[in-house]
Coordinates of C-alpha atoms in Angstrom, one line a residue:
X1423 CA 33.3 -15.2 68.4
X1424 CA 30.3 -16.9 66.9
X1425 CA 29.2 -20.4 68.2
X1426 CA 29.9 -23.7 67.1
X1427 CA 27.7 -26.2 66.6
X1428 CA 27.9 -28.1 69.3
X1429 CA 27.7 -25.4 71.6
X1430 CA 24.7 -24.3 70.1
X1431 CA 23.3 -27.6 70.9
X1432 CA 24.5 -27.6 74.2
X1433 CA 23.0 -24.2 74.9
X1434 CA 19.8 -25.6 73.2
X1435 CA 19.4 -28.7 75.5
X1436 CA 20.4 -26.4 78.9
X1437 CA 17.4 -24.0 77.8
X1438 CA 15.3 -27.0 77.3
X1439 CA 15.8 -28.7 80.5
X1440 CA 15.2 -25.0 82.2
X1441 CA 11.9 -24.3 80.1
X1442 CA 10.6 -28.2 81.2
X1443 CA 11.9 -28.7 84.7
X1444 CA 12.5 -24.9 85.7
X1445 CA 14.7 -26.3 88.6
X1446 CA 15.1 -24.4 91.6
X1447 CA 17.3 -26.4 93.6
X1448 CA 20.1 -28.8 93.5
X1449 CA 17.8 -31.8 94.3
X1450 CA 15.4 -30.2 91.4
X1451 CA 18.6 -30.5 88.3
X1452 CA 19.4 -33.9 90.0
X1453 CA 15.7 -35.0 89.2
X1454 CA 16.3 -33.5 85.3
X1455 CA 19.5 -35.2 85.0
X1456 CA 17.6 -38.8 86.0
X1457 CA 15.6 -37.6 83.1
X1458 CA 18.6 -36.7 80.5
X1459 CA 20.8 -39.5 81.6
X1460 CA 17.9 -42.4 80.2
X1461 CA 18.1 -41.0 76.9
X1462 CA 21.8 -40.4 76.6
X1463 CA 22.5 -44.1 77.5
X1464 CA 20.0 -45.6 75.0
X1465 CA 21.3 -43.4 72.4
X1466 CA 25.2 -44.6 73.0
X1467 CA 23.9 -48.5 73.1
X1468 CA 21.9 -47.7 70.0
X1469 CA 25.2 -46.6 68.4
X1470 CA 27.3 -50.0 69.9
X1471 CA 24.5 -51.9 68.6
X1472 CA 25.1 -50.1 64.9
X1473 CA 28.7 -51.3 65.3
X1474 CA 27.6 -54.6 66.5
X1475 CA 25.9 -55.6 63.2
X1476 CA 27.7 -53.3 60.9
X1477 CA 24.5 -51.2 59.7
X1478 CA 22.3 -48.4 61.0
X1479 CA 18.4 -49.1 61.5
X1480 CA 17.3 -47.5 58.9
X1481 CA 20.5 -48.1 56.3
X1482 CA 19.6 -52.2 55.8
X1483 CA 21.9 -51.9 52.0
X1484 CA 24.7 -52.4 53.9
X1485 CA 23.3 -55.1 55.9
X1486 CA 26.0 -57.9 56.0
X1487 CA 25.0 -60.4 58.5
X1488 CA 21.9 -62.7 59.1
X1489 CA 21.8 -61.3 62.9
X1490 CA 19.5 -58.0 63.3
X1491 CA 18.0 -56.3 65.6
X1492 CA 15.3 -57.6 67.7
X1493 CA 13.1 -55.2 70.1
X1494 CA 14.4 -53.6 72.9
X1495 CA 14.6 -55.2 76.8
X1496 CA 13.9 -53.0 80.2
X1497 CA 16.6 -52.6 82.5
X1498 CA 16.9 -50.3 85.8
X1499 CA 20.8 -48.7 86.0
X1500 CA 22.0 -47.0 89.2
X1501 CA 23.1 -43.3 88.6
X1502 CA 24.8 -41.0 91.3
X1503 CA 21.4 -38.8 91.0
X1504 CA 19.4 -41.9 91.7
X1505 CA 18.0 -45.4 89.3
X1506 CA 17.2 -44.7 85.6
X1507 CA 15.1 -47.0 83.8
X1508 CA 16.0 -48.2 80.2
X1509 CA 15.7 -50.0 77.0
X1510 CA 18.6 -51.8 75.7
X1511 CA 18.4 -53.0 72.5
X1512 CA 18.5 -56.4 71.3
X1513 CA 19.8 -58.7 68.3
X1514 CA 18.2 -62.1 67.5
X1515 CA 21.0 -64.4 67.9
X1516 CA 21.9 -62.7 71.0
X1517 CA 25.4 -62.1 70.5
X1518 CA 25.3 -58.2 71.3
X1519 CA 27.1 -57.5 74.8
X1520 CA 27.6 -53.8 75.0
X1521 CA 30.9 -52.3 76.3
X1522 CA 29.3 -49.6 78.0
X1523 CA 26.4 -51.2 80.1
X1524 CA 27.8 -54.9 80.0
X1525 CA 25.2 -57.5 80.6
X1526 CA 24.3 -58.2 84.5
X1527 CA 25.9 -54.5 84.9
X1528 CA 23.6 -52.0 86.6
X1529 CA 26.0 -49.1 88.2
X1530 CA 26.6 -46.7 85.6
X1531 CA 27.7 -44.0 87.7
X1532 CA 31.3 -44.8 87.8
X1533 CA 31.1 -42.2 84.5
X1534 CA 29.5 -39.4 86.5
X1535 CA 32.8 -40.2 89.5
X1536 CA 35.2 -39.8 86.1
X1537 CA 33.3 -36.3 85.5
X1538 CA 34.3 -35.5 89.1
X1539 CA 37.3 -36.7 89.2
X1540 CA 38.6 -34.9 86.2
X1541 CA 36.7 -31.4 87.3
X1542 CA 39.1 -31.9 90.7
X1543 CA 42.1 -31.9 89.4
X1544 CA 41.7 -28.8 87.5
X1545 CA 40.1 -29.7 83.9
X1546 CA 38.2 -27.3 82.5
X1547 CA 34.6 -28.1 81.4
X1548 CA 34.9 -27.8 78.0
X1549 CA 38.5 -30.2 78.4
X1550 CA 35.9 -32.7 80.5
X1551 CA 33.5 -32.7 77.5
X1552 CA 36.2 -33.6 75.0
X1553 CA 38.1 -36.3 77.1
X1554 CA 34.7 -38.3 77.7
X1555 CA 33.6 -38.0 74.2
X1556 CA 37.3 -39.5 73.0
X1557 CA 36.6 -42.1 75.5
X1558 CA 33.2 -43.1 75.3
X1559 CA 31.8 -41.4 72.4
X1560 CA 29.4 -39.2 72.6
X1561 CA 29.2 -36.0 73.9
X1562 CA 28.4 -33.9 77.3
X1563 CA 27.4 -30.4 77.1
X1564 CA 29.4 -27.6 79.8
X1565 CA 26.1 -27.2 81.1
X1566 CA 25.7 -31.2 82.0
X1567 CA 29.2 -31.1 83.1
X1568 CA 28.5 -28.3 85.7
X1569 CA 25.5 -30.1 86.6
X1570 CA 27.2 -33.5 87.4
X1571 CA 29.6 -31.3 89.3
X1572 CA 26.6 -29.8 91.2
X1573 CA 26.0 -32.6 93.4
X1574 CA 28.8 -31.9 95.5
X1575 CA 27.7 -28.4 96.7
X1576 CA 24.8 -30.1 99.2
X1577 CA 28.0 -31.9 100.6
X1578 CA 30.2 -28.4 100.3
X1579 CA 27.5 -26.7 102.2
X1580 CA 27.4 -29.3 104.8
X1581 CA 31.1 -29.1 105.4
X1582 CA 31.5 -25.4 105.5
X1583 CA 29.0 -25.5 108.6
X1584 CA 30.0 -28.6 110.2
X1585 CA 30.7 -28.5 114.1
X1586 CA 34.9 -28.7 114.8
X1587 CA 36.8 -29.7 117.7
X1588 CA 36.6 -27.6 120.7
X1589 CA 40.8 -27.3 120.9
X1590 CA 43.0 -26.6 118.2
X1591 CA 47.1 -26.9 119.3
X1592 CA 47.9 -24.9 116.4
X1593 CA 46.3 -23.1 113.7
X1594 CA 47.4 -21.4 110.2
X1595 CA 45.9 -18.9 108.6
X1596 CA 46.8 -17.5 104.9
X1597 CA 45.2 -16.2 101.7
X1598 CA 45.5 -16.7 98.3
X1599 CA 44.2 -15.1 94.8
X1600 CA 42.3 -16.3 91.8
X1601 CA 40.2 -15.2 89.5
X1602 CA 36.0 -15.0 89.1
X1603 CA 34.4 -14.1 86.1
X1604 CA 31.6 -11.9 86.1
X1605 CA 29.8 -11.6 82.9
X1606 CA 32.5 -9.5 81.0
X1607 CA 35.0 -8.5 84.0
X1608 CA 37.1 -10.2 86.2
X1609 CA 38.0 -10.0 89.2
X1610 CA 40.6 -11.0 91.7
X1611 CA 39.0 -12.9 94.8
X1612 CA 40.9 -14.0 98.1
X1613 CA 40.2 -17.5 99.2
X1614 CA 40.7 -17.8 103.2
X1615 CA 41.9 -21.0 104.3
X1616 CA 42.4 -22.1 107.8
X1617 CA 44.5 -25.2 108.4
X1618 CA 44.1 -27.0 112.2
X1619 CA 46.1 -29.1 113.8
X1620 CA 44.2 -30.9 116.9
X1621 CA 45.2 -32.3 119.8
X1622 CA 46.0 -35.4 118.7
X1623 CA 48.0 -34.1 116.0
X1624 CA 46.0 -34.4 112.9
X1625 CA 45.3 -32.1 110.0
X1626 CA 41.9 -30.8 109.5
X1627 CA 40.7 -27.6 107.2
X1628 CA 38.8 -25.5 108.9
X1629 CA 36.8 -24.2 106.0
X1630 CA 37.1 -22.1 103.4
X1631 CA 35.8 -18.5 102.4
X1632 CA 36.0 -15.9 99.5
X1633 CA 36.2 -12.1 99.3
X1634 CA 37.3 -9.6 96.7
X1635 CA 40.4 -8.7 99.5
X1636 CA 42.1 -9.7 102.3
X1637 CA 41.1 -7.7 106.0
X1638 CA 41.2 -7.8 108.9
X1639 CA 37.3 -7.4 109.1
X1640 CA 37.0 -10.6 107.3
X1641 CA 39.3 -12.3 109.2
X1642 CA 37.8 -11.5 112.5
X1643 CA 34.0 -12.7 110.6
X1644 CA 35.6 -16.0 110.0
X1645 CA 37.2 -16.4 113.8
X1646 CA 33.9 -15.8 114.9
X1647 CA 32.5 -18.1 112.5
X1648 CA 34.7 -20.7 114.0
X1649 CA 33.9 -20.3 117.5
X1650 CA 30.3 -20.4 117.3
X1651 CA 31.0 -23.8 115.0
X1652 CA 32.5 -24.9 118.5
X1653 CA 36.4 -24.0 118.8
X1654 CA 36.9 -23.0 122.5
X1655 CA 40.2 -22.5 122.5
X1656 CA 43.7 -21.7 120.3
X1657 CA 47.1 -22.3 121.8
X1658 CA 49.0 -20.8 119.2
X1659 CA 47.9 -19.0 115.3
X1660 CA 50.8 -18.5 112.9
X1661 CA 50.0 -16.1 110.2
X1662 CA 51.6 -12.9 107.7
X1663 CA 51.4 -9.8 109.1
X1664 CA 48.1 -8.4 107.5
X1665 CA 47.5 -5.2 109.1
X1666 CA 45.1 -5.6 112.5
X1667 CA 44.9 -9.5 112.1
X1668 CA 46.9 -10.1 115.6
X1669 CA 44.5 -7.8 117.0
X1670 CA 41.7 -9.2 115.4
X1671 CA 42.4 -13.0 116.4
X1672 CA 42.6 -11.9 120.2
X1673 CA 39.3 -10.2 119.8
X1674 CA 38.0 -13.5 119.4
X1675 CA 40.5 -15.8 121.1
X1676 CA 41.6 -13.9 123.9
X1677 CA 44.7 -16.5 124.9
X1678 CA 45.6 -17.1 121.7
X1679 CA 49.7 -17.0 121.5
X1680 CA 50.0 -15.0 117.9
X1681 CA 53.4 -16.3 115.7
X1682 CA 54.5 -13.8 112.8
X1683 CA 55.6 -16.5 109.7
X1684 CA 59.1 -16.2 109.7
X1685 CA 59.3 -17.2 105.6
X1686 CA 56.5 -13.7 105.3
X1687 CA 59.5 -11.7 107.4
X1688 CA 62.4 -13.0 104.8
X1689 CA 60.1 -12.2 101.6
X1690 CA 59.4 -8.7 103.1
X1691 CA 63.1 -7.9 103.8
X1692 CA 64.4 -9.4 100.8
X1693 CA 62.8 -6.7 98.4
X1694 CA 65.7 -4.5 100.0
X1695 CA 68.6 -6.6 99.0
X1696 CA 70.2 -7.1 96.0
X1697 CA 69.5 -10.3 94.2
X1698 CA 73.4 -10.8 94.0
X1699 CA 73.3 -11.1 98.0
X1700 CA 70.2 -13.0 98.5
X1701 CA 71.7 -16.3 99.5
X1702 CA 74.1 -15.1 101.9
X1703 CA 71.5 -12.7 103.3
X1704 CA 68.8 -15.4 104.0
X1705 CA 71.5 -17.5 105.2
X1706 CA 72.8 -15.5 107.7
X1707 CA 68.7 -14.7 108.8
X1708 CA 68.8 -18.4 109.5
X1709 CA 71.4 -18.5 111.9
X1710 CA 69.0 -16.2 114.1
X1711 CA 65.4 -17.2 113.6
X1712 CA 67.1 -21.5 113.6
X1713 CA 69.6 -20.4 116.8
X1714 CA 69.7 -23.4 119.2
X1715 CA 68.6 -20.7 122.5
X1716 CA 67.7 -16.9 123.2
X1717 CA 71.2 -16.5 123.4
X1718 CA 72.7 -17.5 120.3
X1719 CA 69.7 -16.3 118.9
X1720 CA 70.6 -12.2 120.2
X1721 CA 73.8 -12.9 119.2
X1722 CA 73.6 -14.0 115.5
X1723 CA 71.1 -11.0 115.1
X1724 CA 73.9 -8.6 116.4
X1725 CA 76.7 -10.1 114.1
X1726 CA 73.3 -10.0 111.4
X1727 CA 72.9 -6.4 111.7
X1728 CA 76.8 -5.4 111.6
X1729 CA 77.2 -7.9 108.5
X1730 CA 73.8 -5.8 106.4
X1731 CA 74.5 -2.3 107.7
X1732 CA 74.2 -1.4 104.2
X1733 CA 70.7 -2.4 103.7
X1734 CA 68.9 -0.6 106.5
X1735 CA 65.4 -1.2 105.1
X1736 CA 66.4 -4.8 105.6
X1737 CA 67.8 -4.6 108.9
X1738 CA 64.3 -2.1 110.0
X1739 CA 61.8 -5.3 109.3
X1740 CA 63.4 -7.4 111.4
X1741 CA 64.5 -4.8 114.4
X1742 CA 60.1 -3.6 113.8
X1743 CA 59.4 -7.7 114.6
X1744 CA 62.2 -8.7 116.7
X1745 CA 59.7 -9.6 119.4
X1746 CA 58.3 -12.9 117.4
X1747 CA 61.8 -13.9 117.1
X1748 CA 62.6 -13.7 120.7
X1749 CA 58.7 -15.1 121.2
X1750 CA 59.9 -18.4 119.7
X1751 CA 62.4 -19.1 122.4
X1752 CA 60.0 -19.0 125.0
X1753 CA 59.1 -22.6 123.7
X1754 CA 61.2 -26.3 123.3
X1755 CA 62.2 -26.9 119.7
X1756 CA 59.9 -28.8 118.6
X1757 CA 57.1 -26.6 119.1
X1758 CA 59.7 -23.7 117.3
X1759 CA 59.5 -26.0 114.6
X1760 CA 55.9 -26.4 114.0
X1761 CA 54.9 -22.5 114.8
X1762 CA 57.9 -20.5 112.9
X1763 CA 56.0 -20.6 109.5
X1764 CA 52.7 -20.8 107.9
X1765 CA 54.5 -23.4 105.3
X1766 CA 51.6 -26.0 105.9
X1767 CA 48.8 -23.5 104.8
X1768 CA 50.9 -22.4 102.2
X1769 CA 51.3 -26.1 101.0
X1770 CA 47.6 -26.3 100.4
X1771 CA 47.5 -23.2 98.5
X1772 CA 50.2 -24.6 96.0
X1773 CA 47.8 -27.6 95.7
X1774 CA 44.7 -25.3 94.7
X1775 CA 46.8 -23.3 92.6
X1776 CA 47.1 -26.7 90.3
X1777 CA 43.7 -27.0 89.9
X1778 CA 43.0 -23.1 89.4
X1779 CA 45.7 -22.5 87.1
X1780 CA 43.1 -23.2 83.9
X1781 CA 42.1 -19.6 84.1
X1782 CA 38.6 -17.7 85.4
X1783 CA 36.1 -19.3 87.5
X1784 CA 32.6 -18.2 86.1
X1785 CA 31.4 -17.8 89.7
X1786 CA 31.9 -18.3 93.1
X1787 CA 30.2 -22.0 93.1
X1788 CA 32.6 -23.4 90.7
X1789 CA 35.7 -22.1 92.2
X1790 CA 34.3 -23.4 95.6
X1791 CA 33.5 -26.8 94.2
X1792 CA 36.6 -27.4 92.8
X1793 CA 38.1 -26.4 95.8
X1794 CA 36.5 -28.5 98.0
X1795 CA 37.1 -31.6 95.9
X1796 CA 40.7 -31.0 96.5
X1797 CA 40.1 -30.7 100.0
X1798 CA 38.7 -33.9 100.3
X1799 CA 41.9 -35.5 98.2
X1800 CA 44.4 -33.9 100.8
X1801 CA 42.3 -35.0 103.4
X1802 CA 42.3 -38.8 102.1
X1803 CA 46.2 -38.6 101.7
X1804 CA 46.6 -37.5 105.4
X1805 CA 44.1 -40.1 107.1
X1806 CA 45.5 -42.5 109.5
X1807 CA 48.6 -39.9 109.6
X1808 CA 50.2 -37.2 112.3
X1809 CA 52.5 -34.7 112.7
X1810 CA 56.0 -35.3 112.6
X1811 CA 57.5 -35.3 116.2
X1812 CA 54.3 -34.5 118.0
X1813 CA 54.8 -37.0 121.0
X1814 CA 57.5 -34.6 121.6
X1815 CA 55.3 -31.6 120.9
X1816 CA 52.9 -32.1 123.3
X1817 CA 55.2 -33.1 126.2
X1818 CA 56.8 -29.6 125.7
X1819 CA 53.8 -28.2 125.6
X1820 CA 52.8 -29.8 129.5
X1821 CA 55.9 -28.2 130.4
X1822 CA 55.0 -24.8 129.6
X1823 CA 53.1 -22.9 132.9
X1824 CA 50.9 -20.6 131.0
X1825 CA 49.6 -23.3 129.1
X1826 CA 49.7 -26.9 131.2
X1827 CA 46.4 -26.5 132.2
X1828 CA 44.8 -25.7 129.2
X1829 CA 46.5 -28.6 127.6
X1830 CA 45.5 -30.7 130.4
X1831 CA 41.5 -29.7 129.5
X1832 CA 41.3 -30.8 126.4
X1833 CA 43.7 -34.1 126.4
X1834 CA 40.7 -35.1 129.1

């Protein structure tokens, strides 16, 4: 497909930046952007002056006012890349007050913040460029959108390497898949996410990792990394059934209690059940893993096996994993409610999908940028909030003989 004039200009601008500045780091690119922002704002201000006077500088025949241009004044404005000196056009009678940068206003970083905000909400670079043009009347190339959003990369790198809490009461792990475009080829990439519940009952995303597939070995590398970043102990890990994941987590954190997600087991078992029976089947299952006691759970499971004997594949999924159901009843109801499912981290992935559904990303950094910006929004939403019924969860943890000393150690 042939490039539009706008795309050709964008490519030309990008090439000029690379040729003139030869940036090697994000800081180099930010310095280049400072040089670009100045002329860009000056051009916009000249456009406002044309509209204010009713004619362009070289078209005096259309002049319908006695007012006229009167040179330029100097102004230093603040952008997110630093301070930039610009020339602001003046008119003879002093009636020109630009809307883009009003008199006495010096901070214009809001425009850049709007670009980052739109990117965080999953808008494509093309859509952002069009939106900026609709709002402000000037075009922003796709390359410039990328350069502006690259400003979050140093913060992302710092966040990925930050020290973590020494203990997490609960950790939830899961993967989701999205697409990265490499030249003419697209590949599915696994996004690894770990959500932790701190001893204070706060949510914290420990990190984001990318890999072409989900595997035990990658998970072990991730567990090893979070241990190196300061995590000494984890009480419970809730996960799906990736082969070897349970053994891999125990290799790094020997005392961790591994819990299979009940929701994943339901999904695995309904594959063997006709759709007409889904509702009745899952209702019967809820009586098993949601029973008030182990005795009631065993009784419900016996009835479940008899009721659904016509679907041995579905029964087998639960028979092979029933020790994970029984394990839930080693703990109080408040703990069971937290650990029985990975829904907490799947909710984060649902939020991620809202901003990744736009299509394939050009590279890993582009994907990580938008996910990190989403994480920041989620963390802002979580500020000041605690896990529901957390006081009861902690009381029940202290009643567990095998956990009491560990809990007290990290509460001090």
